[in-house]
Amino acid sequence: MVFLRTTQKTSIDLQIARSQALSWSRMHRMCSCPRALSIVIPAYNEEQRIKPTLESIFDYFSSKKNTDFEIIVADNGSKDNTRSVVENFSYRYGNVFLTPPRPNFGKGFSIRQGMLANCSDKALFMDADGSAPISEFEKLNEALENNFDVAIGSRAKSGANIVVHQPFYRQLMGRTFNFFTKHITGLDIEDTQCGFKAFTKNAASNIFVRQKIDGFAFDVEVLYLAKKLGYKIAEIPISWKNVEGSKVSPLFDAADMFLDILRIRWIHFGEKF
């Protein structure tokens, strides 16, 4: 009985924490001034990799005139000094925002929390390791400017420039995952998992409010929802490099991701799009 009560209390506490995290997103969206671009960066124990990524973003936009942007770092329960690193940027600049502390709910939850907080004309999410440089946003932005609703970076599309390749076993894992994704969801996309995706304001608000998967397979769900909602998706070959320190476990996370893509059609069954 004691174990049951403890488990129930833990479950309730986690539900409250999740609700509070998404409440922060709503408050940020309501209180923020509309901008041209919101950049969402999920972070879990990224103290070593996120600083150069943030610096590269400011260096890039410093040469661009009239680009009003914000950065939302969605901290996923980091146990290192990630928060301190980001807070230093928040003090230096007025457009870097850090989500409140919370437990680790998964990368997908972090993306949803950040994307629901944005009220910009366009929204981009990118990985904290900077594997896709911010300059590649120009390619995605061009697609959005040409009536696409969603523009995704691709490492598999012809024309992609892979500066540093992933280890072979990760490449094989990715190809296998993509094979099953295509056949289960019907998505005709070469690379669903590249962490560099941009959305119009309308697409972001309608897609991420429906997102339910919190793990690494969230990309597939996001693209599945985009297709169901009738949004035009552009898959753009980009420059990309592998950066050591991936949080994806080839064994445990791969199994969870496979189960999640099986869940996608079921959890959205009967929804009106």
Short mmCIF file of C-alpha atoms in Angstrom, two decimals:
data_model
loop_
_atom_site.label_atom_id
_atom_site.label_comp_id
_atom_site.label_asym_id
_atom_site.label_seq_id
_atom_site.Cartn_x
_atom_site.Cartn_y
_atom_site.Cartn_z
CA MET A 1 0.00 0.00 0.00
CA VAL A 2 2.83 2.39 0.87
CA PHE A 3 4.51 1.62 -2.47
CA LEU A 4 1.23 2.20 -4.33
CA ARG A 5 0.63 5.54 -2.62
CA THR A 6 4.22 6.60 -3.32
CA THR A 7 3.89 5.62 -6.97
CA GLN A 8 0.60 7.49 -7.29
CA LYS A 9 2.10 10.58 -5.63
CA THR A 10 5.10 10.46 -7.96
CA SER A 11 2.82 10.15 -10.98
CA ILE A 12 0.71 13.11 -9.83
CA ASP A 13 3.84 15.18 -9.16
CA LEU A 14 5.11 14.49 -12.68
CA GLN A 15 1.75 15.41 -14.19
CA ILE A 16 1.82 18.69 -12.27
CA ALA A 17 5.39 19.37 -13.44
CA ARG A 18 4.40 18.74 -17.05
CA SER A 19 1.39 21.03 -16.74
CA GLN A 20 3.51 23.77 -15.18
CA ALA A 21 6.08 23.47 -17.97
CA LEU A 22 3.44 23.99 -20.66
CA SER A 23 1.88 26.82 -18.63
CA TRP A 24 5.24 28.59 -18.86
CA SER A 25 5.02 28.23 -22.65
CA ARG A 26 1.61 29.88 -22.72
CA MET A 27 2.76 32.72 -20.47
CA HIS A 28 5.88 33.36 -22.54
CA ARG A 29 3.82 33.41 -25.71
CA MET A 30 1.35 35.88 -24.20
CA CYS A 31 4.00 38.20 -22.74
CA SER A 32 6.48 38.22 -25.62
CA CYS A 33 6.52 40.72 -28.44
CA PRO A 34 6.04 39.20 -31.91
CA ARG A 35 9.37 38.62 -33.64
CA ALA A 36 10.55 37.53 -37.04
CA LEU A 37 12.05 34.25 -35.79
CA SER A 38 12.07 32.03 -32.72
CA ILE A 39 14.91 29.53 -32.39
CA VAL A 40 14.18 26.62 -30.05
CA ILE A 41 17.11 24.61 -28.71
CA PRO A 42 16.47 21.51 -26.56
CA ALA A 43 19.23 20.91 -24.04
CA TYR A 44 20.18 18.08 -21.71
CA ASN A 45 23.63 18.22 -20.11
CA GLU A 46 24.98 20.45 -22.88
CA GLU A 47 27.37 22.69 -20.92
CA GLN A 48 30.24 21.88 -23.30
CA ARG A 49 28.41 22.16 -26.62
CA ILE A 50 25.73 24.83 -26.27
CA LYS A 51 27.98 27.85 -25.71
CA PRO A 52 29.64 27.78 -29.17
CA THR A 53 26.23 27.13 -30.73
CA LEU A 54 24.72 30.21 -29.07
CA GLU A 55 27.76 32.29 -30.00
CA SER A 56 27.47 31.18 -33.62
CA ILE A 57 23.83 32.29 -33.73
CA PHE A 58 24.65 35.79 -32.51
CA ASP A 59 27.66 36.02 -34.84
CA TYR A 60 25.49 35.04 -37.79
CA PHE A 61 22.63 37.44 -37.10
CA SER A 62 24.95 40.32 -36.26
CA SER A 63 25.64 40.57 -39.99
CA LYS A 64 21.94 40.51 -40.86
CA LYS A 65 19.97 43.73 -40.76
CA ASN A 66 16.49 43.97 -39.29
CA THR A 67 16.40 40.39 -38.03
CA ASP A 68 14.45 40.37 -34.80
CA PHE A 69 14.87 36.95 -33.22
CA GLU A 70 14.70 35.15 -29.90
CA ILE A 71 16.30 31.99 -28.61
CA ILE A 72 14.34 29.67 -26.33
CA VAL A 73 16.50 27.04 -24.64
CA ALA A 74 14.27 24.25 -23.37
CA ASP A 75 16.27 22.64 -20.57
CA ASN A 76 15.37 18.98 -20.18
CA GLY A 77 16.42 18.47 -16.56
CA SER A 78 20.15 19.03 -17.04
CA LYS A 79 22.38 17.95 -14.15
CA ASP A 80 25.50 19.82 -15.27
CA ASN A 81 26.08 23.57 -15.74
CA THR A 82 23.93 23.96 -18.85
CA ARG A 83 21.59 26.35 -17.08
CA SER A 84 24.44 28.56 -15.88
CA VAL A 85 25.88 28.79 -19.39
CA VAL A 86 22.52 29.80 -20.86
CA GLU A 87 21.78 32.21 -18.01
CA ASN A 88 25.02 34.06 -18.81
CA PHE A 89 23.73 34.61 -22.34
CA SER A 90 20.39 35.74 -20.94
CA TYR A 91 22.16 38.40 -18.88
CA ARG A 92 24.18 39.60 -21.88
CA TYR A 93 21.30 39.63 -24.35
CA GLY A 94 17.64 40.41 -23.92
CA ASN A 95 16.42 37.78 -26.34
CA VAL A 96 17.66 34.53 -24.79
CA PHE A 97 15.11 32.72 -22.66
CA LEU A 98 15.56 29.62 -20.50
CA THR A 99 12.68 27.39 -19.46
CA PRO A 100 12.21 26.83 -15.70
CA PRO A 101 13.82 23.76 -14.07
CA ARG A 102 11.87 20.53 -14.48
CA PRO A 103 12.43 16.76 -14.73
CA ASN A 104 13.65 15.10 -17.91
CA PHE A 105 10.53 14.43 -19.97
CA GLY A 106 12.32 13.75 -23.26
CA LYS A 107 13.57 15.71 -26.24
CA GLY A 108 10.15 15.74 -27.85
CA PHE A 109 8.63 17.40 -24.81
CA SER A 110 11.38 20.03 -24.80
CA ILE A 111 10.70 20.86 -28.44
CA ARG A 112 6.97 21.10 -27.79
CA GLN A 113 7.52 23.34 -24.76
CA GLY A 114 9.72 25.68 -26.78
CA MET A 115 7.64 25.73 -29.94
CA LEU A 116 4.41 26.43 -28.06
CA ALA A 117 6.15 29.38 -26.37
CA ASN A 118 6.99 31.11 -29.63
CA CYS A 119 4.82 33.82 -31.17
CA SER A 120 7.10 34.68 -34.08
CA ASP A 121 6.40 34.72 -37.80
CA LYS A 122 8.66 31.68 -38.18
CA ALA A 123 10.08 29.11 -35.80
CA LEU A 124 13.17 26.94 -36.10
CA PHE A 125 14.37 24.17 -33.84
CA MET A 126 17.98 23.07 -33.92
CA ASP A 127 20.23 20.84 -31.83
CA ALA A 128 22.42 22.25 -29.07
CA ASP A 129 25.54 20.70 -30.60
CA GLY A 130 25.36 22.93 -33.68
CA SER A 131 25.63 19.96 -36.03
CA ALA A 132 23.69 22.00 -38.59
CA PRO A 133 25.08 25.56 -38.62
CA ILE A 134 22.58 28.39 -38.26
CA SER A 135 23.59 29.68 -41.70
CA GLU A 136 21.69 26.72 -43.19
CA PHE A 137 18.48 28.41 -42.06
CA GLU A 138 18.72 30.53 -45.20
CA LYS A 139 17.87 27.45 -47.28
CA LEU A 140 14.89 26.57 -45.10
CA ASN A 141 13.73 30.17 -44.98
CA GLU A 142 13.76 30.36 -48.77
CA ALA A 143 11.33 27.43 -48.86
CA LEU A 144 9.05 29.10 -46.29
CA GLU A 145 9.13 32.28 -48.37
CA ASN A 146 8.03 30.22 -51.38
CA ASN A 147 4.77 28.98 -49.87
CA PHE A 148 6.01 25.91 -48.01
CA ASP A 149 4.68 25.59 -44.47
CA VAL A 150 7.38 23.28 -43.12
CA ALA A 151 11.03 23.13 -44.23
CA ILE A 152 13.28 20.39 -42.89
CA GLY A 153 17.01 19.90 -43.18
CA SER A 154 18.07 16.61 -44.72
CA ARG A 155 21.31 14.66 -44.53
CA ALA A 156 20.06 12.04 -46.99
CA LYS A 157 18.78 14.21 -49.83
CA SER A 158 20.98 14.56 -52.90
CA GLY A 159 23.14 17.65 -52.48
CA ALA A 160 23.62 17.35 -48.73
CA ASN A 161 27.15 18.12 -47.52
CA ILE A 162 28.14 15.78 -44.70
CA VAL A 163 31.31 17.30 -43.27
CA VAL A 164 31.80 14.65 -40.58
CA HIS A 165 29.88 11.39 -40.93
CA GLN A 166 28.19 9.49 -38.12
CA PRO A 167 29.72 6.15 -37.11
CA PHE A 168 28.58 3.37 -39.44
CA TYR A 169 26.34 1.71 -36.85
CA ARG A 170 24.41 4.97 -36.37
CA GLN A 171 24.04 5.41 -40.13
CA LEU A 172 22.70 1.86 -40.36
CA MET A 173 20.34 2.48 -37.45
CA GLY A 174 19.06 5.63 -39.18
CA ARG A 175 18.44 3.88 -42.51
CA THR A 176 16.59 1.04 -40.78
CA PHE A 177 14.48 3.48 -38.78
CA ASN A 178 13.64 5.45 -41.92
CA PHE A 179 12.62 2.27 -43.77
CA PHE A 180 10.10 1.35 -41.09
CA THR A 181 8.94 4.96 -40.74
CA LYS A 182 8.07 5.19 -44.44
CA HIS A 183 6.12 1.93 -44.42
CA ILE A 184 4.28 2.53 -41.15
CA THR A 185 3.38 6.22 -41.50
CA GLY A 186 3.39 6.69 -45.27
CA LEU A 187 5.79 9.63 -45.02
CA ASP A 188 7.82 10.03 -48.21
CA ILE A 189 10.77 11.72 -46.50
CA GLU A 190 14.40 10.66 -46.74
CA ASP A 191 15.54 11.99 -43.35
CA THR A 192 12.94 12.51 -40.64
CA GLN A 193 15.45 12.74 -37.79
CA CYS A 194 17.67 15.68 -38.70
CA GLY A 195 17.32 18.16 -35.83
CA PHE A 196 16.95 21.23 -38.02
CA LYS A 197 13.35 22.09 -38.92
CA ALA A 198 11.52 25.35 -39.61
CA PHE A 199 7.83 26.22 -39.56
CA THR A 200 5.53 29.08 -40.37
CA LYS A 201 3.66 30.56 -37.42
CA ASN A 202 0.42 28.91 -38.48
CA ALA A 203 1.99 25.49 -38.98
CA ALA A 204 3.88 25.57 -35.67
CA SER A 205 0.82 26.51 -33.63
CA ASN A 206 -1.38 23.83 -35.21
CA ILE A 207 1.15 21.01 -35.22
CA PHE A 208 2.78 21.23 -31.79
CA VAL A 209 -0.46 21.64 -29.87
CA ARG A 210 -1.34 18.16 -31.19
CA GLN A 211 2.05 16.56 -30.53
CA LYS A 212 1.97 13.79 -27.92
CA ILE A 213 5.23 11.84 -28.26
CA ASP A 214 7.94 13.05 -25.89
CA GLY A 215 10.82 10.83 -26.97
CA PHE A 216 13.26 10.93 -29.89
CA ALA A 217 10.62 9.80 -32.42
CA PHE A 218 8.74 13.08 -32.04
CA ASP A 219 10.10 14.27 -35.42
CA VAL A 220 8.10 11.57 -37.18
CA GLU A 221 4.92 12.54 -35.35
CA VAL A 222 5.45 16.22 -36.18
CA LEU A 223 5.84 15.44 -39.89
CA TYR A 224 2.92 13.00 -39.79
CA LEU A 225 0.73 15.73 -38.30
CA ALA A 226 1.97 18.27 -40.84
CA LYS A 227 0.97 15.92 -43.66
CA LYS A 228 -2.43 15.19 -42.11
CA LEU A 229 -3.08 18.90 -41.66
CA GLY A 230 -2.35 19.49 -45.32
CA TYR A 231 0.82 21.53 -44.88
CA LYS A 232 3.39 21.65 -47.67
CA ILE A 233 6.71 20.12 -46.57
CA ALA A 234 10.05 20.89 -48.22
CA GLU A 235 13.00 18.56 -47.56
CA ILE A 236 16.18 20.55 -48.11
CA PRO A 237 19.72 19.12 -48.38
CA ILE A 238 21.95 20.91 -45.89
CA SER A 239 25.50 20.99 -44.60
CA TRP A 240 25.82 18.87 -41.46
CA LYS A 241 28.55 17.41 -39.28
CA ASN A 242 28.47 14.73 -36.63
CA VAL A 243 29.38 16.05 -33.19
CA GLU A 244 30.35 13.56 -30.50
CA GLY A 245 28.13 13.32 -27.44
CA SER A 246 24.83 12.03 -28.86
CA LYS A 247 22.20 11.32 -26.19
CA VAL A 248 20.51 8.62 -28.31
CA SER A 249 21.24 5.09 -27.07
CA PRO A 250 21.57 2.68 -30.02
CA LEU A 251 19.91 -0.06 -27.97
CA PHE A 252 17.32 1.36 -25.57
CA ASP A 253 16.28 4.54 -27.41
CA ALA A 254 16.12 2.74 -30.76
CA ALA A 255 13.60 0.27 -29.33
CA ASP A 256 11.51 3.08 -27.83
CA MET A 257 11.59 5.00 -31.11
CA PHE A 258 10.34 1.98 -33.03
CA LEU A 259 7.47 1.50 -30.58
CA ASP A 260 6.63 5.19 -30.82
CA ILE A 261 6.27 5.15 -34.61
CA LEU A 262 3.88 2.22 -34.18
CA ARG A 263 1.89 4.39 -31.75
CA ILE A 264 1.65 7.47 -33.99
CA ARG A 265 -1.25 6.37 -36.17
CA TRP A 266 -3.06 4.89 -33.18
CA ILE A 267 -2.84 7.94 -30.89
CA HIS A 268 -4.13 10.21 -33.66
CA PHE A 269 -6.78 7.79 -34.90
CA GLY A 270 -10.16 9.48 -35.21
CA GLU A 271 -8.80 13.01 -34.89
CA LYS A 272 -10.31 15.58 -37.22
CA PHE A 273 -7.69 17.39 -39.27
#
